[in-house]
Amino acid sequence: MGPSASADRGGESGSDIADPGLAEAGRARIGWARRSMPVLGLIGERFAAEQSLGGLTIAACLHVTTETAVLVDVLRAGGAQVFLAASNPLSTQDDIAAALVADGAAVVYARAGADRVTYDEHIHRALDSGPDLVVDDGGDLVNTLHTQRPELLGAVLGGCESTTTGVIRLRRMASEGTLAFPAVAADTTATRLMFDNRYGTGQSALDGIVRATNVLLAGKAVVVAGYGPCGTGIAQRARGLGAQVIVTEVDPVRALDAIMQGFRVMPMTAAARVGELFITATGSRDVIGAEHMALMRDGAILCNAGHFDVEVDLRALTDMAVEINRDVRPHTDEYLLGDGRRLLLLAGGRIVNLVAAEGNPPTVMDVSFAGQALVLGWLAREHGSLRPGVYGVPPAIDDQVARLALASSGAEIDALTPAQQEYLSSWQPLFPDSVP
Ligand code: NAI
């Protein structure tokens, strides 16, 4: 998609966005999201008071959504200058990009539907800022930094990666000794895996599917590939809506867990024959290939909730098709096969909850981004004592995020008494007469 007549290409702001005229609409939607993001709001107040990111430049590659806009505001409140590139051109919300630019919250390089060349160029332009900290979602910014812009690496104090797929790439870099700075795997926290991957993706993936197809999930044979936190959430929510859920896995422990949770588990070759709706969430490639598509029933729906559009083999699907009807509904393409069957592909095989819906709800992203904001504050303070490598989120941050989220939802919990603490930490019998 080319820039519109009103596009801001390197204008006053230096940004590259589709339409600055959308700022008002974007502002209203950011305001709506902010209402459901109290934890981030509290962190923003603290960041503003302490200037936790004072004087730092942050290059971020994130989905340009309302929730990201709230995060950007918090980073800016903390004193950072933010340069934001889109982590997926199909998830970019042009009105949000416009609002961020109009309010001077960030320099933004993002246009919905941008092609691959523009996508890469946007990442380079965010890196042109010469960042002190980087925030990534999927690893493309960190990858570009190491492979194409190594001259910038010396200035980078640390980074933070949002999603499982990006963390896998980071760990590979670290094991090869190429990762040049400390990077925090933000997806490793319990709060994050619970909120973002399980509850968030669980709901929003189905939201995207329903928006794209208006399909009734009750009674449908839904195949979920991958029973990680994302697949677990999707499978549980689909079952909640009355679907008959089948899980495919390659990990025996997770497959067993799925069975114990009451799901049917079988290989994709078997599931392909009975499934009506297929949702991949594995982080791997070719999970649904030509051999599976050959077995599927007429009208089967295929989509992906994993990070990259490689989980459904799109090349195989295209090769098998004698006719492709794009956008039979928004975000739904129909592939007519030689034998007369039709397969429906949602969101072009890309991350369905972000392309066909609005991504995870703000309440979910509140918790995820709260953790990420605190991680950036921690990196700004502690980078001097950290060596290059992949770090988990410090447990104290996870604990703090959960406590803030509980407080903002009005819930209270008990605290261990000193006697309980002693009992739980001692190895000596405190009650010698007690029996197991
Ligand atoms: P995970 O790595 O914990 O789980 C993936 C599961 O898929 C594993 O149990 C693995 O054994 C299984 N798997 C791998 N190859 C398979 C195959 N060929 N067939 C069947 N199962 C297979 O990952 P998690 O956290 O569940 O995330 C999954 C993907 O979703 C990642 O790409 C992640 O980046 C992405 N993600 C998407 C979100 C969204 O908003 N849509 C949010 C968070 C993560």
PDB file of N, CA, C and O and ligand atoms in Angstrom, residues 163-165 193 196-197 201 225-231 248-251 254 281-284 287 305-307 311 351 353-354 360, ligand 1:
ATOM      1  N   THR A 163       7.651 -11.377  22.913  1.00  0.00           N
ATOM      2  CA  THR A 163       6.924 -12.611  22.609  1.00  0.00           C
ATOM      3  C   THR A 163       7.813 -13.838  22.505  1.00  0.00           C
ATOM      4  O   THR A 163       9.021 -13.744  22.290  1.00  0.00           O
ATOM      5  N   THR A 164       7.172 -14.994  22.645  1.00  0.00           N
ATOM      6  CA  THR A 164       7.872 -16.280  22.691  1.00  0.00           C
ATOM      7  C   THR A 164       8.811 -16.470  21.501  1.00  0.00           C
ATOM      8  O   THR A 164       9.967 -16.869  21.672  1.00  0.00           O
ATOM      9  N   THR A 165       8.303 -16.175  20.302  1.00  0.00           N
ATOM     10  CA  THR A 165       9.112 -16.382  19.105  1.00  0.00           C
ATOM     11  C   THR A 165      10.376 -15.516  19.148  1.00  0.00           C
ATOM     12  O   THR A 165      11.463 -15.982  18.809  1.00  0.00           O
ATOM     13  N   LEU A 193       2.410 -14.776  31.035  1.00  0.00           N
ATOM     14  CA  LEU A 193       1.937 -16.000  30.376  1.00  0.00           C
ATOM     15  C   LEU A 193       0.459 -16.224  30.662  1.00  0.00           C
ATOM     16  O   LEU A 193      -0.290 -16.697  29.815  1.00  0.00           O
ATOM     17  N   ASP A 196      -1.459 -12.537  28.986  1.00  0.00           N
ATOM     18  CA  ASP A 196      -1.269 -12.251  27.568  1.00  0.00           C
ATOM     19  C   ASP A 196      -1.511 -13.499  26.722  1.00  0.00           C
ATOM     20  O   ASP A 196      -2.402 -13.539  25.873  1.00  0.00           O
ATOM     21  N   ASN A 197      -0.706 -14.528  26.977  1.00  0.00           N
ATOM     22  CA  ASN A 197      -0.767 -15.700  26.103  1.00  0.00           C
ATOM     23  C   ASN A 197      -2.038 -16.511  26.338  1.00  0.00           C
ATOM     24  O   ASN A 197      -2.680 -16.934  25.379  1.00  0.00           O
ATOM     25  N   THR A 201      -4.747 -14.033  24.336  1.00  0.00           N
ATOM     26  CA  THR A 201      -4.791 -14.664  23.016  1.00  0.00           C
ATOM     27  C   THR A 201      -5.965 -15.620  22.929  1.00  0.00           C
ATOM     28  O   THR A 201      -6.601 -15.749  21.880  1.00  0.00           O
ATOM     29  N   ALA A 225      -3.567 -26.275  17.161  1.00  0.00           N
ATOM     30  CA  ALA A 225      -2.219 -26.835  17.031  1.00  0.00           C
ATOM     31  C   ALA A 225      -1.301 -26.133  18.014  1.00  0.00           C
ATOM     32  O   ALA A 225      -1.113 -24.930  17.941  1.00  0.00           O
ATOM     33  N   GLY A 226      -0.751 -26.897  18.946  1.00  0.00           N
ATOM     34  CA  GLY A 226       0.132 -26.347  19.965  1.00  0.00           C
ATOM     35  C   GLY A 226      -0.639 -26.102  21.254  1.00  0.00           C
ATOM     36  O   GLY A 226      -1.653 -25.411  21.237  1.00  0.00           O
ATOM     37  N   TYR A 227      -0.158 -26.714  22.345  1.00  0.00           N
ATOM     38  CA  TYR A 227      -0.850 -26.554  23.625  1.00  0.00           C
ATOM     39  C   TYR A 227       0.070 -25.843  24.617  1.00  0.00           C
ATOM     40  O   TYR A 227       0.247 -26.237  25.759  1.00  0.00           O
ATOM     41  N   GLY A 228       0.726 -24.783  24.112  1.00  0.00           N
ATOM     42  CA  GLY A 228       1.457 -23.892  25.009  1.00  0.00           C
ATOM     43  C   GLY A 228       0.441 -22.956  25.657  1.00  0.00           C
ATOM     44  O   GLY A 228      -0.774 -23.157  25.525  1.00  0.00           O
ATOM     45  N   PRO A 229       0.912 -21.900  26.317  1.00  0.00           N
ATOM     46  CA  PRO A 229      -0.034 -20.972  26.952  1.00  0.00           C
ATOM     47  C   PRO A 229      -1.059 -20.422  25.950  1.00  0.00           C
ATOM     48  O   PRO A 229      -2.241 -20.312  26.274  1.00  0.00           O
ATOM     49  N   CYS A 230      -0.628 -20.075  24.731  1.00  0.00           N
ATOM     50  CA  CYS A 230      -1.579 -19.526  23.749  1.00  0.00           C
ATOM     51  C   CYS A 230      -2.605 -20.586  23.348  1.00  0.00           C
ATOM     52  O   CYS A 230      -3.814 -20.353  23.391  1.00  0.00           O
ATOM     53  N   GLY A 231      -2.104 -21.766  22.964  1.00  0.00           N
ATOM     54  CA  GLY A 231      -3.008 -22.834  22.536  1.00  0.00           C
ATOM     55  C   GLY A 231      -3.943 -23.251  23.655  1.00  0.00           C
ATOM     56  O   GLY A 231      -5.122 -23.539  23.425  1.00  0.00           O
ATOM     57  N   THR A 248      -3.461 -30.726  18.739  1.00  0.00           N
ATOM     58  CA  THR A 248      -2.300 -31.443  18.185  1.00  0.00           C
ATOM     59  C   THR A 248      -1.057 -30.912  18.882  1.00  0.00           C
ATOM     60  O   THR A 248      -0.984 -29.729  19.220  1.00  0.00           O
ATOM     61  N   GLU A 249      -0.102 -31.766  19.147  1.00  0.00           N
ATOM     62  CA  GLU A 249       1.114 -31.387  19.874  1.00  0.00           C
ATOM     63  C   GLU A 249       2.295 -32.216  19.390  1.00  0.00           C
ATOM     64  O   GLU A 249       2.107 -33.251  18.727  1.00  0.00           O
ATOM     65  N   VAL A 250       3.501 -31.759  19.710  1.00  0.00           N
ATOM     66  CA  VAL A 250       4.692 -32.584  19.503  1.00  0.00           C
ATOM     67  C   VAL A 250       5.370 -32.877  20.840  1.00  0.00           C
ATOM     68  O   VAL A 250       6.264 -33.716  20.911  1.00  0.00           O
ATOM     69  N   ASP A 251       4.952 -32.168  21.878  1.00  0.00           N
ATOM     70  CA  ASP A 251       5.544 -32.323  23.208  1.00  0.00           C
ATOM     71  C   ASP A 251       4.668 -33.285  24.016  1.00  0.00           C
ATOM     72  O   ASP A 251       3.489 -33.011  24.250  1.00  0.00           O
ATOM     73  N   ARG A 254       2.924 -31.810  27.253  1.00  0.00           N
ATOM     74  CA  ARG A 254       1.807 -30.900  26.974  1.00  0.00           C
ATOM     75  C   ARG A 254       0.620 -31.662  26.366  1.00  0.00           C
ATOM     76  O   ARG A 254      -0.531 -31.341  26.622  1.00  0.00           O
ATOM     77  N   ALA A 281      -0.946 -22.302  16.907  1.00  0.00           N
ATOM     78  CA  ALA A 281      -0.327 -21.446  17.937  1.00  0.00           C
ATOM     79  C   ALA A 281       0.913 -22.147  18.446  1.00  0.00           C
ATOM     80  O   ALA A 281       1.029 -22.461  19.628  1.00  0.00           O
ATOM     81  N   THR A 282       1.843 -22.416  17.535  1.00  0.00           N
ATOM     82  CA  THR A 282       3.010 -23.232  17.899  1.00  0.00           C
ATOM     83  C   THR A 282       4.319 -22.452  17.904  1.00  0.00           C
ATOM     84  O   THR A 282       5.274 -22.873  18.537  1.00  0.00           O
ATOM     85  N   GLY A 283       4.400 -21.358  17.144  1.00  0.00           N
ATOM     86  CA  GLY A 283       5.683 -20.683  16.974  1.00  0.00           C
ATOM     87  C   GLY A 283       6.578 -21.425  15.988  1.00  0.00           C
ATOM     88  O   GLY A 283       7.741 -21.061  15.816  1.00  0.00           O
ATOM     89  N   SER A 284       6.061 -22.470  15.340  1.00  0.00           N
ATOM     90  CA  SER A 284       6.861 -23.254  14.396  1.00  0.00           C
ATOM     91  C   SER A 284       6.352 -23.038  12.965  1.00  0.00           C
ATOM     92  O   SER A 284       5.479 -22.210  12.734  1.00  0.00           O
ATOM     93  N   VAL A 287       3.047 -26.151  10.106  1.00  0.00           N
ATOM     94  CA  VAL A 287       2.291 -27.025  11.016  1.00  0.00           C
ATOM     95  C   VAL A 287       1.082 -27.587  10.272  1.00  0.00           C
ATOM     96  O   VAL A 287       0.656 -28.715  10.484  1.00  0.00           O
ATOM     97  N   ALA A 305      -2.506 -18.088  15.153  1.00  0.00           N
ATOM     98  CA  ALA A 305      -2.365 -17.118  16.247  1.00  0.00           C
ATOM     99  C   ALA A 305      -0.912 -17.009  16.692  1.00  0.00           C
ATOM    100  O   ALA A 305      -0.605 -16.292  17.645  1.00  0.00           O
ATOM    101  N   GLY A 306      -0.013 -17.735  16.023  1.00  0.00           N
ATOM    102  CA  GLY A 306       1.411 -17.639  16.343  1.00  0.00           C
ATOM    103  C   GLY A 306       2.007 -16.379  15.738  1.00  0.00           C
ATOM    104  O   GLY A 306       1.362 -15.681  14.948  1.00  0.00           O
ATOM    105  N   HIS A 307       3.256 -16.111  16.086  1.00  0.00           N
ATOM    106  CA  HIS A 307       3.811 -14.796  15.752  1.00  0.00           C
ATOM    107  C   HIS A 307       4.010 -14.575  14.255  1.00  0.00           C
ATOM    108  O   HIS A 307       3.686 -13.519  13.731  1.00  0.00           O
ATOM    109  N   GLU A 311       3.063 -20.716   9.917  1.00  0.00           N
ATOM    110  CA  GLU A 311       2.514 -21.927  10.553  1.00  0.00           C
ATOM    111  C   GLU A 311       1.589 -22.687   9.599  1.00  0.00           C
ATOM    112  O   GLU A 311       1.529 -23.902   9.605  1.00  0.00           O
ATOM    113  N   ILE A 351      -1.066 -13.329  12.251  1.00  0.00           N
ATOM    114  CA  ILE A 351      -1.564 -13.388  13.626  1.00  0.00           C
ATOM    115  C   ILE A 351      -3.018 -12.879  13.687  1.00  0.00           C
ATOM    116  O   ILE A 351      -3.305 -11.694  13.561  1.00  0.00           O
ATOM    117  N   ASN A 353      -5.540 -12.602  15.774  1.00  0.00           N
ATOM    118  CA  ASN A 353      -6.183 -11.719  16.761  1.00  0.00           C
ATOM    119  C   ASN A 353      -5.791 -10.264  16.557  1.00  0.00           C
ATOM    120  O   ASN A 353      -6.537  -9.357  16.929  1.00  0.00           O
ATOM    121  N   LEU A 354      -4.629 -10.047  15.953  1.00  0.00           N
ATOM    122  CA  LEU A 354      -4.199  -8.665  15.731  1.00  0.00           C
ATOM    123  C   LEU A 354      -4.624  -8.137  14.375  1.00  0.00           C
ATOM    124  O   LEU A 354      -4.807  -6.943  14.195  1.00  0.00           O
ATOM    125  N   ASN A 360      -4.971  -8.219  21.922  1.00  0.00           N
ATOM    126  CA  ASN A 360      -5.426  -8.495  23.271  1.00  0.00           C
ATOM    127  C   ASN A 360      -6.111  -7.282  23.879  1.00  0.00           C
ATOM    128  O   ASN A 360      -5.704  -6.146  23.632  1.00  0.00           O
TER     129      ASN A 360
HETATM  130  P1  NAI B   1       5.075 -22.222  23.457  1.00  0.00           P
HETATM  131  O1  NAI B   1       6.366 -22.415  22.749  1.00  0.00           O
HETATM  132  O2  NAI B   1       5.055 -22.247  24.943  1.00  0.00           O
HETATM  133  O3  NAI B   1       4.005 -23.328  22.956  1.00  0.00           O
HETATM  134  C1  NAI B   1       3.951 -23.782  21.632  1.00  0.00           C
HETATM  135  C2  NAI B   1       3.536 -25.243  21.652  1.00  0.00           C
HETATM  136  O4  NAI B   1       3.427 -25.685  20.291  1.00  0.00           O
HETATM  137  C3  NAI B   1       4.546 -26.137  22.346  1.00  0.00           C
HETATM  138  O5  NAI B   1       3.906 -26.919  23.339  1.00  0.00           O
HETATM  139  C4  NAI B   1       5.117 -26.993  21.218  1.00  0.00           C
HETATM  140  O6  NAI B   1       5.438 -28.314  21.645  1.00  0.00           O
HETATM  141  C5  NAI B   1       3.959 -27.002  20.238  1.00  0.00           C
HETATM  142  N1  NAI B   1       4.361 -27.289  18.861  1.00  0.00           N
HETATM  143  C6  NAI B   1       5.512 -26.970  18.206  1.00  0.00           C
HETATM  144  N2  NAI B   1       5.501 -27.425  16.953  1.00  0.00           N
HETATM  145  C7  NAI B   1       4.315 -28.077  16.811  1.00  0.00           C
HETATM  146  C8  NAI B   1       3.722 -28.778  15.730  1.00  0.00           C
HETATM  147  N3  NAI B   1       4.341 -28.916  14.556  1.00  0.00           N
HETATM  148  N4  NAI B   1       2.494 -29.327  15.923  1.00  0.00           N
HETATM  149  C9  NAI B   1       1.852 -29.207  17.096  1.00  0.00           C
HETATM  150  N5  NAI B   1       2.378 -28.539  18.164  1.00  0.00           N
HETATM  151  C10 NAI B   1       3.595 -28.002  18.014  1.00  0.00           C
HETATM  152  O7  NAI B   1       4.480 -20.863  22.867  1.00  0.00           O
HETATM  153  P2  NAI B   1       3.244 -19.916  23.295  1.00  0.00           P
HETATM  154  O8  NAI B   1       3.651 -18.990  24.369  1.00  0.00           O
HETATM  155  O9  NAI B   1       2.015 -20.742  23.463  1.00  0.00           O
HETATM  156  O10 NAI B   1       3.155 -19.057  21.946  1.00  0.00           O
HETATM  157  C11 NAI B   1       2.868 -19.681  20.705  1.00  0.00           C
HETATM  158  C12 NAI B   1       3.068 -18.677  19.578  1.00  0.00           C
HETATM  159  O11 NAI B   1       2.147 -17.592  19.761  1.00  0.00           O
HETATM  160  C13 NAI B   1       4.448 -18.031  19.510  1.00  0.00           C
HETATM  161  O12 NAI B   1       4.759 -17.775  18.164  1.00  0.00           O
HETATM  162  C14 NAI B   1       4.250 -16.707  20.238  1.00  0.00           C
HETATM  163  O13 NAI B   1       5.211 -15.751  19.860  1.00  0.00           O
HETATM  164  C15 NAI B   1       2.873 -16.342  19.775  1.00  0.00           C
HETATM  165  N6  NAI B   1       2.119 -15.434  20.634  1.00  0.00           N
HETATM  166  C16 NAI B   1       1.022 -14.872  20.058  1.00  0.00           C
HETATM  167  C17 NAI B   1       0.247 -13.990  20.769  1.00  0.00           C
HETATM  168  C18 NAI B   1      -0.927 -13.372  20.102  1.00  0.00           C
HETATM  169  O14 NAI B   1      -1.371 -12.306  20.547  1.00  0.00           O
HETATM  170  N7  NAI B   1      -1.479 -14.003  19.087  1.00  0.00           N
HETATM  171  C19 NAI B   1       0.553 -13.634  22.179  1.00  0.00           C
HETATM  172  C20 NAI B   1       1.680 -14.351  22.719  1.00  0.00           C
HETATM  173  C21 NAI B   1       2.435 -15.223  21.962  1.00  0.00           C
END
